[in-house]
Each structure stands twice: as structure tokens, then as C-alpha cells.
Amino acid sequence: MFQIFTDFATWLVYERLSLSSSTKLGDALHFFVEDVSKIFVLLLVLIYFVAILRASLDVGRVRDYLAGKHRGTGYFLGSCFGAITPFCSCSSIPVFLGFTSAGIPLGITMAFLITSPLINEVAVLLLVSLLGWKFTLVYIVVGMAVGIAGGAFLDHIKGERWLADFAADALRDGQQHQTDGIRHPSGTQHMSLSKRHAFAKDETLNIFKRVWFWVILGVGLGAALHGFVPDGWIASHLGAGQWWTVPVAVLVGIPLYSNATGVIPVMESLITNGLPVGTALAFCMSTVAVSFPEFILLKQVMKWPLLCILLLMLLTAFILVGWVFNVVFPLVS
Amino acid sequence: MKHVKVLGTGCSGCKTTLRLIRQVADERGVAVQLEKVESLPEIMKYKVMSTPAVLIDDIVVHAGGIPSRDIIESWL
């Protein structure tokens, strides 16, 4: 099914541009053209269909649904919704406050917020097309597990005592009023097909506008790695035997601010060049889920202790994920 | 005169929305009082969860994403 993109790249790079497949430049350019064309086509087609299905889901309904749920199921559901809800990091604060003032416990809100940037339809799509089903499944399970465990942990240590004062007040008010049955009217359950189409068209264009540059950048970096880093260099220098590569990968990922769209092609290239799966996974998750701009935003609603705990918790989680997968993945695949 | 508020924490979409409303209002010669709200407790009062959000005379007419020209024209 994806062969057509390989053929297209071969035609363009080797025939039209008459570059040789044995040169570094030809090899890197082939990789670049193949991946960019594949990703662009898949993005446009699949975002549209996912958006059609998802048209009637919005954060308001997610919040109404999560409010009043039992904690155990709450973490799981929060994380699930995080995975399927479209999400832009500039909305994270309003969402945080919206959930909080509806009386939803901090842990469930955080399960949603941690999972959301890690897993979304674009990320899943890229993973399937670049790294296959098995890896995608692993990625989803791990991403959700980090969100669920993180949320449960923050509630366990009573993280809400370190919320900014106005947010803490909102949470208290919300929990008192939760039993009053105050809910937003959500009467838009039924959507006509033409409305769904309009929504899906807008959504596809919006997402595409937001991510096309990341795709080019990510695949470009991946292609450079692919063409210019000598074969075997990564495997011998950063291989599974070197335990310290995982924490280093996670730390390097913090200042790098990217979304999943940009980092997944880089991850593919790293893995095919011999970087152990766990190390690649840890790097990817750290780049996507932990970033300075995000934390500066969160500082508005959290006090320092909570922010530091959150950061340390995520870093620890990603390092553990990396180590476990470096050990386990070679055994099962 | 209509009182328009744009709620948002300063992301690029909020600035674009503000500019677009100003532009449409100027083109059509409609007098509006345009205000940007960035304070979180203030935003929270309107129970808006996606930004940018737009309020006309303190009623939420839009939340999440940059509104299109047609929609803005229908407000003014």
C-alpha cells in the first residue's frame, strides 16, 4: 500500500534528478521525498475521516462526562479522552481550569493533560506508517500508562495543595457544587453529515497548517541522520548496553520543543539506524510531553513544588520506560 | 456600540482573532469597543475552555479556534 511513495521517490530522485542511490545525498533525498509525500497524503486523508467521526466531541462534553466519576475509572477515562481529544498546548490552561472548576480531581485532569500531547490521531497515524502496528500499540499503551500512573500519583501525594490559590478555590467550589447537578447544556449530540463535513474540512486544513512544517523539519533531520551518520555508529556508541543513554536522551529532550509530528520521523530514523527502541521512546516522549513553554504556562495555575514534582515525575517515568523497553523489546520481537 | 472581548492567554490565535475583528469592524465602519482579556480568573468566570473565545456584550459567541470572516461579520 505504501509502495507507491517509494516508487514516486525513486522516480523523482534517481530518474528525474539522476542522483545515484549509492551517494549519501541521493539516499538521504530519497528517504526525505518518500516520507514527506507519504506523510502528507496520509495526514490529509486520515485527519479528515477521524474528524468526521469525532465532530460531535468537544472538551465541554468530556468534562461533563468526567465530573463525578469514581477516581479509579476517572484516571483511565481521563487518559482515554486525552488520547482522542484534539488538543493545542495553548488551550491547556483553560482546559485545566475548566476541569478544575467542575470539581474534577487534579489527578484525573493531569491524566488527561499528560496523555493529550503524547497521543493523538496524527501521532498514531505517523507511527503506524513509519514504525508499524506493533510499535504503535506499545506507544499508545505506554503513553496512557504514564498518564494514568502520573495522575494517580499526584492525587496520592495530595498535589492539589500546591495549586495556585484561585485554582484551589475553584476546585473546592466545584466539588461542593458537583452534587447540585449544574451542567452545561450539551444538546448538540446529533450532527448532520454536511455539518460533519464542514467541521472535518476545517479541522484537516487547520491541523495540516499547524504540522506541515514539523513534518518537513522532522523528516529532514531524519533524512540527514539516515544519509550522513555512518551505519553502525549509533548502535555501537549509543546501543542498548549503555544504560546512561536513556537518561541523557530524556534530558536532551527537555529543551527540544516539538510536537509528536516532528519528532516521530526523527525517532524512526534513529531506530532504523540502530538506536535501541527504549532510548528512542524515552527521547520522543520527553520532547513531546515536557517543554519549557508548557511549564511556563502551567506556572500560572500551579505553585513551584507541584511544578517540580510534575517535572521530576515525568522524567523518572520516561527513563523507566526507556530502560524497561531496552531490556524487554529485543526479547519479544 | 458593541462591546467585544477576546479571551485568551496570549497564544498567536488570540492575537490573530483580535486583529481580524478590528479589521472587519473598520472595513464596515462599525464602532466597537474591543478588549483583550488575559487574566485567568477573569477567563474562568465565563466558563470557557478553549481559547481564543469571543464575547459580544458579555455573551460567549465563540470558543476555540480563529473565527472565520463570515462569522465575525455576522456578529457586528
mmCIF file of C-alpha atoms in Angstrom:
data_model
loop_
_atom_site.group_PDB
_atom_site.id
_atom_site.type_symbol
_atom_site.label_atom_id
_atom_site.label_comp_id
_atom_site.label_asym_id
_atom_site.label_seq_id
_atom_site.Cartn_x
_atom_site.Cartn_y
_atom_site.Cartn_z
ATOM 1 C CA MET A 1 0.000 0.000 0.000
ATOM 2 C CA PHE A 2 2.881 2.368 0.764
ATOM 3 C CA GLN A 3 4.941 1.116 -2.185
ATOM 4 C CA ILE A 4 3.625 3.931 -4.369
ATOM 5 C CA PHE A 5 5.523 6.509 -2.297
ATOM 6 C CA THR A 6 8.764 4.555 -2.619
ATOM 7 C CA ASP A 7 8.226 4.383 -6.381
ATOM 8 C CA PHE A 8 7.469 8.093 -6.525
ATOM 9 C CA ALA A 9 10.678 8.921 -4.625
ATOM 10 C CA THR A 10 12.701 6.590 -6.845
ATOM 11 C CA TRP A 11 11.260 8.199 -9.951
ATOM 12 C CA LEU A 12 11.855 11.765 -8.730
ATOM 13 C CA VAL A 13 15.266 11.403 -7.116
ATOM 14 C CA TYR A 14 17.002 8.673 -9.129
ATOM 15 C CA GLU A 15 15.430 9.245 -12.540
ATOM 16 C CA ARG A 16 14.416 12.887 -12.850
ATOM 17 C CA LEU A 17 17.231 14.318 -10.725
ATOM 18 C CA SER A 18 19.534 11.472 -11.789
ATOM 19 C CA LEU A 19 21.157 11.136 -8.397
ATOM 20 C CA SER A 20 22.708 7.776 -7.644
ATOM 21 C CA SER A 21 21.244 5.654 -4.863
ATOM 22 C CA SER A 22 24.761 4.906 -3.692
ATOM 23 C CA THR A 23 25.587 8.527 -2.877
ATOM 24 C CA LYS A 24 24.789 9.913 0.534
ATOM 25 C CA LEU A 25 22.837 12.802 -0.934
ATOM 26 C CA GLY A 26 20.747 10.569 -3.187
ATOM 27 C CA ASP A 27 19.996 8.183 -0.373
ATOM 28 C CA ALA A 28 19.035 10.969 2.044
ATOM 29 C CA LEU A 29 16.903 12.777 -0.529
ATOM 30 C CA HIS A 30 15.093 9.568 -1.460
ATOM 31 C CA PHE A 31 14.280 8.981 2.187
ATOM 32 C CA PHE A 32 13.074 12.579 2.510
ATOM 33 C CA VAL A 33 10.821 12.555 -0.561
ATOM 34 C CA GLU A 34 9.338 9.169 0.277
ATOM 35 C CA ASP A 35 8.498 10.046 3.861
ATOM 36 C CA VAL A 36 7.231 13.575 3.238
ATOM 37 C CA SER A 37 4.927 12.541 0.386
ATOM 38 C CA LYS A 38 3.634 9.559 2.343
ATOM 39 C CA ILE A 39 3.006 11.557 5.497
ATOM 40 C CA PHE A 40 1.307 14.457 3.709
ATOM 41 C CA VAL A 41 -1.117 12.231 1.817
ATOM 42 C CA LEU A 42 -1.927 10.146 4.876
ATOM 43 C CA LEU A 43 -2.384 13.208 7.047
ATOM 44 C CA LEU A 44 -4.860 14.847 4.705
ATOM 45 C CA VAL A 45 -6.914 11.718 4.144
ATOM 46 C CA LEU A 46 -6.947 10.314 7.635
ATOM 47 C CA ILE A 47 -7.360 13.513 9.631
ATOM 48 C CA TYR A 48 -10.455 14.162 7.537
ATOM 49 C CA PHE A 49 -12.014 10.793 8.344
ATOM 50 C CA VAL A 50 -11.094 10.918 12.003
ATOM 51 C CA ALA A 51 -12.568 14.415 12.213
ATOM 52 C CA ILE A 52 -15.847 13.241 10.663
ATOM 53 C CA LEU A 53 -16.179 10.637 13.400
ATOM 54 C CA ARG A 54 -15.116 12.998 16.115
ATOM 55 C CA ALA A 55 -17.107 16.042 15.066
ATOM 56 C CA SER A 56 -19.539 15.988 17.958
ATOM 57 C CA LEU A 57 -16.926 15.524 20.673
ATOM 58 C CA ASP A 58 -15.651 18.588 22.463
ATOM 59 C CA VAL A 59 -13.866 19.276 25.730
ATOM 60 C CA GLY A 60 -17.047 20.548 27.323
ATOM 61 C CA ARG A 61 -18.722 17.179 26.915
ATOM 62 C CA VAL A 62 -15.610 15.362 28.070
ATOM 63 C CA ARG A 63 -15.616 17.477 31.205
ATOM 64 C CA ASP A 64 -19.292 16.852 31.895
ATOM 65 C CA TYR A 65 -18.698 13.169 31.469
ATOM 66 C CA LEU A 66 -15.646 13.061 33.727
ATOM 67 C CA ALA A 67 -17.204 15.130 36.506
ATOM 68 C CA GLY A 68 -18.316 12.888 39.324
ATOM 69 C CA LYS A 69 -16.612 9.737 38.046
ATOM 70 C CA HIS A 70 -15.014 7.380 40.532
ATOM 71 C CA ARG A 71 -11.281 8.015 40.792
ATOM 72 C CA GLY A 72 -10.072 4.644 39.597
ATOM 73 C CA THR A 73 -12.074 4.759 36.384
ATOM 74 C CA GLY A 74 -11.503 8.521 36.233
ATOM 75 C CA TYR A 75 -7.774 8.204 35.624
ATOM 76 C CA PHE A 76 -8.316 5.670 32.900
ATOM 77 C CA LEU A 77 -11.099 7.664 31.213
ATOM 78 C CA GLY A 78 -9.189 10.941 31.576
ATOM 79 C CA SER A 79 -6.267 9.366 29.803
ATOM 80 C CA CYS A 80 -8.502 7.878 27.074
ATOM 81 C CA PHE A 81 -10.125 11.222 26.407
ATOM 82 C CA GLY A 82 -6.702 12.830 26.390
ATOM 83 C CA ALA A 83 -5.741 10.444 23.629
ATOM 84 C CA ILE A 84 -8.757 11.097 21.400
ATOM 85 C CA THR A 85 -9.390 14.789 22.019
ATOM 86 C CA PRO A 86 -7.636 17.180 19.681
ATOM 87 C CA PHE A 87 -5.554 19.494 21.673
ATOM 88 C CA CYS A 88 -3.342 22.503 21.298
ATOM 89 C CA SER A 89 -0.942 23.380 24.077
ATOM 90 C CA CYS A 90 -2.208 26.960 24.176
ATOM 91 C CA SER A 91 -5.537 25.549 25.372
ATOM 92 C CA SER A 92 -4.032 23.560 28.210
ATOM 93 C CA ILE A 93 -4.616 26.239 30.840
ATOM 94 C CA PRO A 94 -8.280 26.944 30.031
ATOM 95 C CA VAL A 95 -8.884 23.177 29.924
ATOM 96 C CA PHE A 96 -7.097 22.732 33.216
ATOM 97 C CA LEU A 97 -9.207 25.435 34.842
ATOM 98 C CA GLY A 98 -12.411 24.223 33.213
ATOM 99 C CA PHE A 99 -11.885 20.718 34.584
ATOM 100 C CA THR A 100 -10.784 22.022 37.960
ATOM 101 C CA SER A 101 -13.749 24.328 38.416
ATOM 102 C CA ALA A 102 -16.060 21.435 37.560
ATOM 103 C CA GLY A 103 -14.632 19.718 40.645
ATOM 104 C CA ILE A 104 -12.688 17.060 38.759
ATOM 105 C CA PRO A 105 -9.757 15.895 40.939
ATOM 106 C CA LEU A 106 -6.290 17.130 39.971
ATOM 107 C CA GLY A 107 -5.096 13.613 39.148
ATOM 108 C CA ILE A 108 -7.810 12.994 36.557
ATOM 109 C CA THR A 109 -7.210 16.381 34.960
ATOM 110 C CA MET A 110 -3.494 15.647 34.808
ATOM 111 C CA ALA A 111 -4.092 12.169 33.362
ATOM 112 C CA PHE A 112 -5.896 13.999 30.553
ATOM 113 C CA LEU A 113 -3.248 16.692 30.143
ATOM 114 C CA ILE A 114 -0.252 14.329 30.201
ATOM 115 C CA THR A 115 -1.720 11.889 27.693
ATOM 116 C CA SER A 116 -3.067 14.518 25.334
ATOM 117 C CA PRO A 117 0.179 15.731 23.698
ATOM 118 C CA LEU A 118 1.652 12.205 23.687
ATOM 119 C CA ILE A 119 -1.174 10.514 21.832
ATOM 120 C CA ASN A 120 -3.324 11.982 19.094
ATOM 121 C CA GLU A 121 -4.535 10.843 15.710
ATOM 122 C CA VAL A 122 -1.629 12.435 13.875
ATOM 123 C CA ALA A 123 0.927 10.718 16.088
ATOM 124 C CA VAL A 124 -0.783 7.346 15.768
ATOM 125 C CA LEU A 125 -1.000 7.721 12.036
ATOM 126 C CA LEU A 126 2.672 8.542 11.701
ATOM 127 C CA LEU A 127 3.681 5.707 13.980
ATOM 128 C CA VAL A 128 1.685 3.147 12.044
ATOM 129 C CA SER A 129 3.008 4.267 8.689
ATOM 130 C CA LEU A 130 6.630 4.658 9.780
ATOM 131 C CA LEU A 131 7.134 2.082 12.505
ATOM 132 C CA GLY A 132 4.282 -0.397 12.155
ATOM 133 C CA TRP A 133 1.335 -1.637 14.211
ATOM 134 C CA LYS A 134 3.240 -3.364 16.931
ATOM 135 C CA PHE A 135 5.274 -0.352 17.861
ATOM 136 C CA THR A 136 2.224 1.915 17.693
ATOM 137 C CA LEU A 137 0.329 -0.270 20.111
ATOM 138 C CA VAL A 138 3.256 -0.272 22.507
ATOM 139 C CA TYR A 139 3.490 3.504 22.243
ATOM 140 C CA ILE A 140 -0.218 4.012 22.994
ATOM 141 C CA VAL A 141 -0.201 1.655 25.965
ATOM 142 C CA VAL A 142 2.932 3.256 27.421
ATOM 143 C CA GLY A 143 1.667 6.804 26.832
ATOM 144 C CA MET A 144 -1.620 6.078 28.561
ATOM 145 C CA ALA A 145 0.087 4.222 31.390
ATOM 146 C CA VAL A 146 2.297 7.231 32.094
ATOM 147 C CA GLY A 147 -0.785 9.498 32.134
ATOM 148 C CA ILE A 148 -2.783 7.189 34.411
ATOM 149 C CA ALA A 149 0.058 6.467 36.823
ATOM 150 C CA GLY A 150 1.059 10.130 36.869
ATOM 151 C CA GLY A 151 -2.472 11.247 37.675
ATOM 152 C CA ALA A 152 -2.893 8.661 40.414
ATOM 153 C CA PHE A 153 0.459 9.638 41.922
ATOM 154 C CA LEU A 154 -0.378 13.369 42.004
ATOM 155 C CA ASP A 155 -3.630 12.639 43.826
ATOM 156 C CA HIS A 156 -1.886 10.243 46.186
ATOM 157 C CA ILE A 157 0.557 12.928 47.348
ATOM 158 C CA LYS A 158 -2.342 15.418 47.523
ATOM 159 C CA GLY A 159 -0.897 17.599 44.805
ATOM 160 C CA GLU A 160 -3.896 19.921 44.903
ATOM 161 C CA ARG A 161 -2.481 21.705 47.973
ATOM 162 C CA TRP A 162 0.066 23.298 45.644
ATOM 163 C CA LEU A 163 -2.402 24.717 43.176
ATOM 164 C CA ALA A 164 -2.387 28.479 42.705
ATOM 165 C CA ASP A 165 -4.830 29.997 45.196
ATOM 166 C CA PHE A 166 -7.571 30.917 42.742
ATOM 167 C CA ALA A 167 -7.411 27.459 41.139
ATOM 168 C CA ALA A 168 -7.606 25.767 44.547
ATOM 169 C CA ASP A 169 -10.690 27.868 45.369
ATOM 170 C CA ALA A 170 -12.263 26.903 42.077
ATOM 171 C CA LEU A 171 -11.654 23.213 42.765
ATOM 172 C CA ARG A 172 -13.251 23.461 46.219
ATOM 173 C CA ASP A 173 -16.271 25.317 44.868
ATOM 174 C CA GLY A 174 -16.589 22.853 42.022
ATOM 175 C CA GLN A 175 -16.584 19.870 44.336
ATOM 176 C CA GLN A 176 -19.240 21.430 46.559
ATOM 177 C CA HIS A 177 -21.470 22.212 43.635
ATOM 178 C CA GLN A 178 -20.968 18.955 41.843
ATOM 179 C CA THR A 179 -23.902 17.381 43.628
ATOM 180 C CA ASP A 180 -26.210 20.247 42.643
ATOM 181 C CA GLY A 181 -26.281 18.876 39.149
ATOM 182 C CA ILE A 182 -25.158 22.075 37.451
ATOM 183 C CA ARG A 183 -24.168 21.044 33.962
ATOM 184 C CA HIS A 184 -23.602 22.774 30.736
ATOM 185 C CA PRO A 185 -26.360 22.055 28.296
ATOM 186 C CA SER A 186 -24.858 19.762 25.709
ATOM 187 C CA GLY A 187 -27.634 19.429 23.192
ATOM 188 C CA THR A 188 -25.524 19.053 20.075
ATOM 189 C CA GLN A 189 -25.382 15.270 20.128
ATOM 190 C CA HIS A 190 -26.792 14.891 16.681
ATOM 191 C CA MET A 191 -24.875 16.404 13.806
ATOM 192 C CA SER A 192 -25.862 16.325 10.187
ATOM 193 C CA LEU A 193 -23.463 14.901 7.660
ATOM 194 C CA SER A 194 -22.904 18.222 5.955
ATOM 195 C CA LYS A 195 -22.013 19.830 9.284
ATOM 196 C CA ARG A 196 -19.619 16.998 9.945
ATOM 197 C CA HIS A 197 -18.059 17.509 6.546
ATOM 198 C CA ALA A 198 -17.615 21.246 7.175
ATOM 199 C CA PHE A 199 -16.038 20.550 10.550
ATOM 200 C CA ALA A 200 -13.761 17.867 9.133
ATOM 201 C CA LYS A 201 -12.641 20.099 6.270
ATOM 202 C CA ASP A 202 -11.757 22.942 8.637
ATOM 203 C CA GLU A 203 -10.063 20.587 11.038
ATOM 204 C CA THR A 204 -7.967 18.938 8.331
ATOM 205 C CA LEU A 205 -6.779 22.275 6.986
ATOM 206 C CA ASN A 206 -6.086 23.629 10.474
ATOM 207 C CA ILE A 207 -4.104 20.617 11.593
ATOM 208 C CA PHE A 208 -2.262 20.453 8.310
ATOM 209 C CA LYS A 209 -1.338 24.133 8.513
ATOM 210 C CA ARG A 210 -0.077 23.585 12.022
ATOM 211 C CA VAL A 211 2.029 20.479 11.370
ATOM 212 C CA TRP A 212 3.344 20.570 7.789
ATOM 213 C CA PHE A 213 6.432 22.445 8.811
ATOM 214 C CA TRP A 214 7.158 19.987 11.621
ATOM 215 C CA VAL A 215 6.892 17.110 9.192
ATOM 216 C CA ILE A 216 9.429 18.704 6.852
ATOM 217 C CA LEU A 217 11.741 19.526 9.739
ATOM 218 C CA GLY A 218 11.411 16.112 11.377
ATOM 219 C CA VAL A 219 11.806 14.126 8.187
ATOM 220 C CA GLY A 220 14.669 16.412 7.107
ATOM 221 C CA LEU A 221 16.523 15.677 10.329
ATOM 222 C CA GLY A 222 15.696 12.009 9.962
ATOM 223 C CA ALA A 223 16.982 12.009 6.385
ATOM 224 C CA ALA A 224 20.199 13.721 7.418
ATOM 225 C CA LEU A 225 20.725 11.117 10.122
ATOM 226 C CA HIS A 226 19.868 8.390 7.664
ATOM 227 C CA GLY A 227 22.243 9.570 4.970
ATOM 228 C CA PHE A 228 25.140 11.046 6.866
ATOM 229 C CA VAL A 229 25.574 9.166 10.132
ATOM 230 C CA PRO A 230 27.736 6.136 9.353
ATOM 231 C CA ASP A 231 25.980 2.768 9.567
ATOM 232 C CA GLY A 232 26.520 1.141 12.897
ATOM 233 C CA TRP A 233 27.787 4.296 14.608
ATOM 234 C CA ILE A 234 24.637 4.734 16.673
ATOM 235 C CA ALA A 235 24.378 1.045 17.522
ATOM 236 C CA SER A 236 27.957 0.849 18.743
ATOM 237 C CA HIS A 237 28.080 4.172 20.589
ATOM 238 C CA LEU A 238 24.536 4.528 21.903
ATOM 239 C CA GLY A 239 23.485 0.872 21.937
ATOM 240 C CA ALA A 240 21.413 -0.986 24.492
ATOM 241 C CA GLY A 241 24.441 -1.848 26.594
ATOM 242 C CA GLN A 242 24.942 1.768 27.574
ATOM 243 C CA TRP A 243 22.408 2.342 30.361
ATOM 244 C CA TRP A 244 23.268 6.046 30.644
ATOM 245 C CA THR A 245 21.978 6.799 27.151
ATOM 246 C CA VAL A 246 18.372 6.709 28.365
ATOM 247 C CA PRO A 247 18.638 9.488 30.989
ATOM 248 C CA VAL A 248 20.745 11.506 28.559
ATOM 249 C CA ALA A 249 18.095 11.084 25.838
ATOM 250 C CA VAL A 250 15.397 12.249 28.254
ATOM 251 C CA LEU A 251 17.408 15.294 29.366
ATOM 252 C CA VAL A 252 18.268 16.226 25.791
ATOM 253 C CA GLY A 253 14.551 16.027 25.001
ATOM 254 C CA ILE A 254 13.533 18.703 27.529
ATOM 255 C CA PRO A 255 14.863 21.836 25.823
ATOM 256 C CA LEU A 256 13.891 20.445 22.430
ATOM 257 C CA TYR A 257 10.357 21.583 21.974
ATOM 258 C CA SER A 258 8.437 19.784 19.316
ATOM 259 C CA ASN A 259 5.135 18.087 18.858
ATOM 260 C CA ALA A 260 4.740 14.419 18.094
ATOM 261 C CA THR A 261 4.535 15.130 14.368
ATOM 262 C CA GLY A 262 8.073 16.471 14.203
ATOM 263 C CA VAL A 263 9.735 14.001 16.477
ATOM 264 C CA ILE A 264 8.311 10.717 15.184
ATOM 265 C CA PRO A 265 10.164 10.802 11.832
ATOM 266 C CA VAL A 266 13.374 11.501 13.769
ATOM 267 C CA MET A 267 12.607 8.577 16.030
ATOM 268 C CA GLU A 268 12.044 6.302 13.033
ATOM 269 C CA SER A 269 15.394 7.290 11.615
ATOM 270 C CA LEU A 270 17.134 6.746 14.958
ATOM 271 C CA ILE A 271 15.598 3.306 15.362
ATOM 272 C CA THR A 272 16.421 2.152 11.832
ATOM 273 C CA ASN A 273 19.960 3.392 12.427
ATOM 274 C CA GLY A 274 20.255 1.148 15.451
ATOM 275 C CA LEU A 275 19.192 3.243 18.423
ATOM 276 C CA PRO A 276 17.516 0.922 20.951
ATOM 277 C CA VAL A 277 13.718 1.212 20.998
ATOM 278 C CA GLY A 278 13.517 2.193 24.654
ATOM 279 C CA THR A 279 16.002 5.018 24.273
ATOM 280 C CA ALA A 280 14.141 6.326 21.225
ATOM 281 C CA LEU A 281 10.796 6.102 23.014
ATOM 282 C CA ALA A 282 12.142 7.952 26.055
ATOM 283 C CA PHE A 283 13.586 10.700 23.876
ATOM 284 C CA CYS A 284 10.385 11.106 21.897
ATOM 285 C CA MET A 285 8.129 11.277 24.942
ATOM 286 C CA SER A 286 10.350 13.724 26.743
ATOM 287 C CA THR A 287 10.479 16.039 23.729
ATOM 288 C CA VAL A 288 6.720 15.989 23.280
ATOM 289 C CA ALA A 289 5.416 15.990 26.848
ATOM 290 C CA VAL A 290 7.962 18.112 28.683
ATOM 291 C CA SER A 291 8.771 21.564 27.423
ATOM 292 C CA PHE A 292 9.639 24.905 28.926
ATOM 293 C CA PRO A 293 6.824 26.855 27.230
ATOM 294 C CA GLU A 294 4.309 24.350 28.585
ATOM 295 C CA PHE A 295 5.703 24.612 32.101
ATOM 296 C CA ILE A 296 5.705 28.400 31.990
ATOM 297 C CA LEU A 297 2.007 28.213 31.151
ATOM 298 C CA LEU A 298 1.344 25.743 33.943
ATOM 299 C CA LYS A 299 3.140 28.017 36.419
ATOM 300 C CA GLN A 300 0.085 30.275 36.205
ATOM 301 C CA VAL A 301 -2.074 27.642 37.890
ATOM 302 C CA MET A 302 0.459 25.680 39.963
ATOM 303 C CA LYS A 303 2.933 26.603 42.665
ATOM 304 C CA TRP A 304 6.604 25.644 42.385
ATOM 305 C CA PRO A 305 6.507 22.414 44.455
ATOM 306 C CA LEU A 306 3.807 20.902 42.251
ATOM 307 C CA LEU A 307 5.540 22.010 39.083
ATOM 308 C CA CYS A 308 8.858 20.472 40.204
ATOM 309 C CA ILE A 309 7.168 17.244 41.272
ATOM 310 C CA LEU A 310 5.411 17.043 37.911
ATOM 311 C CA LEU A 311 8.673 17.570 36.036
ATOM 312 C CA LEU A 312 10.595 15.020 38.117
ATOM 313 C CA MET A 313 7.743 12.543 37.867
ATOM 314 C CA LEU A 314 7.624 12.726 34.078
ATOM 315 C CA LEU A 315 11.396 12.487 33.726
ATOM 316 C CA THR A 316 11.512 9.449 36.015
ATOM 317 C CA ALA A 317 8.646 7.815 34.158
ATOM 318 C CA PHE A 318 10.294 8.271 30.756
ATOM 319 C CA ILE A 319 13.651 6.983 31.996
ATOM 320 C CA LEU A 320 11.965 3.874 33.420
ATOM 321 C CA VAL A 321 10.071 3.368 30.162
ATOM 322 C CA GLY A 322 13.349 3.590 28.263
ATOM 323 C CA TRP A 323 15.175 1.092 30.445
ATOM 324 C CA VAL A 324 12.325 -1.402 30.527
ATOM 325 C CA PHE A 325 11.903 -1.340 26.764
ATOM 326 C CA ASN A 326 15.593 -1.644 26.054
ATOM 327 C CA VAL A 327 15.516 -4.866 28.041
ATOM 328 C CA VAL A 328 12.109 -6.226 27.059
ATOM 329 C CA PHE A 329 11.721 -5.278 23.405
ATOM 330 C CA PRO A 330 14.617 -7.337 21.999
ATOM 331 C CA LEU A 331 13.202 -10.377 23.845
ATOM 332 C CA VAL A 332 9.728 -10.182 22.308
ATOM 333 C CA SER A 333 10.450 -9.021 18.779
ATOM 334 C CA MET B 1 -21.843 50.379 20.428
ATOM 335 C CA LYS B 2 -20.956 46.735 20.749
ATOM 336 C CA HIS B 3 -18.573 45.668 23.414
ATOM 337 C CA VAL B 4 -16.333 42.854 22.149
ATOM 338 C CA LYS B 5 -14.000 40.875 24.376
ATOM 339 C CA VAL B 6 -11.406 38.368 23.192
ATOM 340 C CA LEU B 7 -10.360 35.888 25.863
ATOM 341 C CA GLY B 8 -7.027 34.147 25.647
ATOM 342 C CA THR B 9 -3.734 33.697 27.392
ATOM 343 C CA GLY B 10 -1.668 35.249 24.636
ATOM 344 C CA CYS B 11 -1.310 32.492 22.070
ATOM 345 C CA SER B 12 -0.941 33.506 18.451
ATOM 346 C CA GLY B 13 -4.531 32.543 17.602
ATOM 347 C CA CYS B 14 -5.835 35.098 20.107
ATOM 348 C CA LYS B 15 -3.828 37.903 18.555
ATOM 349 C CA THR B 16 -4.991 36.952 15.072
ATOM 350 C CA THR B 17 -8.600 36.895 16.237
ATOM 351 C CA LEU B 18 -8.276 40.347 17.764
ATOM 352 C CA ARG B 19 -6.713 41.750 14.614
ATOM 353 C CA LEU B 20 -9.339 40.154 12.390
ATOM 354 C CA ILE B 21 -12.224 41.609 14.380
ATOM 355 C CA ARG B 22 -10.636 45.048 14.346
ATOM 356 C CA GLN B 23 -10.146 44.752 10.584
ATOM 357 C CA VAL B 24 -13.709 43.677 9.828
ATOM 358 C CA ALA B 25 -15.121 46.394 12.100
ATOM 359 C CA ASP B 26 -13.004 49.080 10.422
ATOM 360 C CA GLU B 27 -13.925 47.929 6.931
ATOM 361 C CA ARG B 28 -17.596 48.017 7.675
ATOM 362 C CA GLY B 29 -17.383 51.199 9.695
ATOM 363 C CA VAL B 30 -18.889 49.613 12.767
ATOM 364 C CA ALA B 31 -17.939 51.200 16.065
ATOM 365 C CA VAL B 32 -16.807 48.579 18.545
ATOM 366 C CA GLN B 33 -15.123 48.663 21.876
ATOM 367 C CA LEU B 34 -12.517 45.919 21.623
ATOM 368 C CA GLU B 35 -10.899 44.460 24.687
ATOM 369 C CA LYS B 36 -8.427 41.657 25.269
ATOM 370 C CA VAL B 37 -8.780 39.615 28.450
ATOM 371 C CA GLU B 38 -5.713 37.716 29.587
ATOM 372 C CA SER B 39 -6.291 37.295 33.300
ATOM 373 C CA LEU B 40 -7.049 33.670 34.118
ATOM 374 C CA PRO B 41 -9.553 34.179 36.940
ATOM 375 C CA GLU B 42 -11.395 36.529 34.585
ATOM 376 C CA ILE B 43 -11.405 33.977 31.740
ATOM 377 C CA MET B 44 -12.594 31.315 34.140
ATOM 378 C CA LYS B 45 -15.650 33.340 35.075
ATOM 379 C CA TYR B 46 -17.001 32.839 31.571
ATOM 380 C CA LYS B 47 -16.550 29.056 31.780
ATOM 381 C CA VAL B 48 -14.674 28.975 28.511
ATOM 382 C CA MET B 49 -12.379 26.004 27.937
ATOM 383 C CA SER B 50 -10.997 26.655 24.501
ATOM 384 C CA THR B 51 -9.282 29.855 23.535
ATOM 385 C CA PRO B 52 -9.455 32.195 21.722
ATOM 386 C CA ALA B 53 -13.003 32.876 22.816
ATOM 387 C CA VAL B 54 -15.107 35.856 21.806
ATOM 388 C CA LEU B 55 -17.748 37.659 23.834
ATOM 389 C CA ILE B 56 -20.214 40.170 22.455
ATOM 390 C CA ASP B 57 -21.746 42.302 25.210
ATOM 391 C CA ASP B 58 -20.616 39.692 27.749
ATOM 392 C CA ILE B 59 -22.219 36.745 25.973
ATOM 393 C CA VAL B 60 -19.961 33.961 24.726
ATOM 394 C CA VAL B 61 -20.457 33.633 20.974
ATOM 395 C CA HIS B 62 -17.374 31.650 20.090
ATOM 396 C CA ALA B 63 -14.801 29.382 21.756
ATOM 397 C CA GLY B 64 -11.788 27.634 20.301
ATOM 398 C CA GLY B 65 -10.046 28.403 17.040
ATOM 399 C CA ILE B 66 -9.870 31.532 14.933
ATOM 400 C CA PRO B 67 -13.347 32.573 13.781
ATOM 401 C CA SER B 68 -13.882 32.986 10.055
ATOM 402 C CA ARG B 69 -14.614 36.354 8.404
ATOM 403 C CA ASP B 70 -18.251 35.463 7.710
ATOM 404 C CA ILE B 71 -18.855 34.648 11.323
ATOM 405 C CA ILE B 72 -17.245 37.864 12.504
ATOM 406 C CA GLU B 73 -19.381 39.855 10.076
ATOM 407 C CA SER B 74 -22.495 38.224 11.458
ATOM 408 C CA TRP B 75 -21.582 39.428 14.949
ATOM 409 C CA LEU B 76 -21.020 43.080 14.103
#
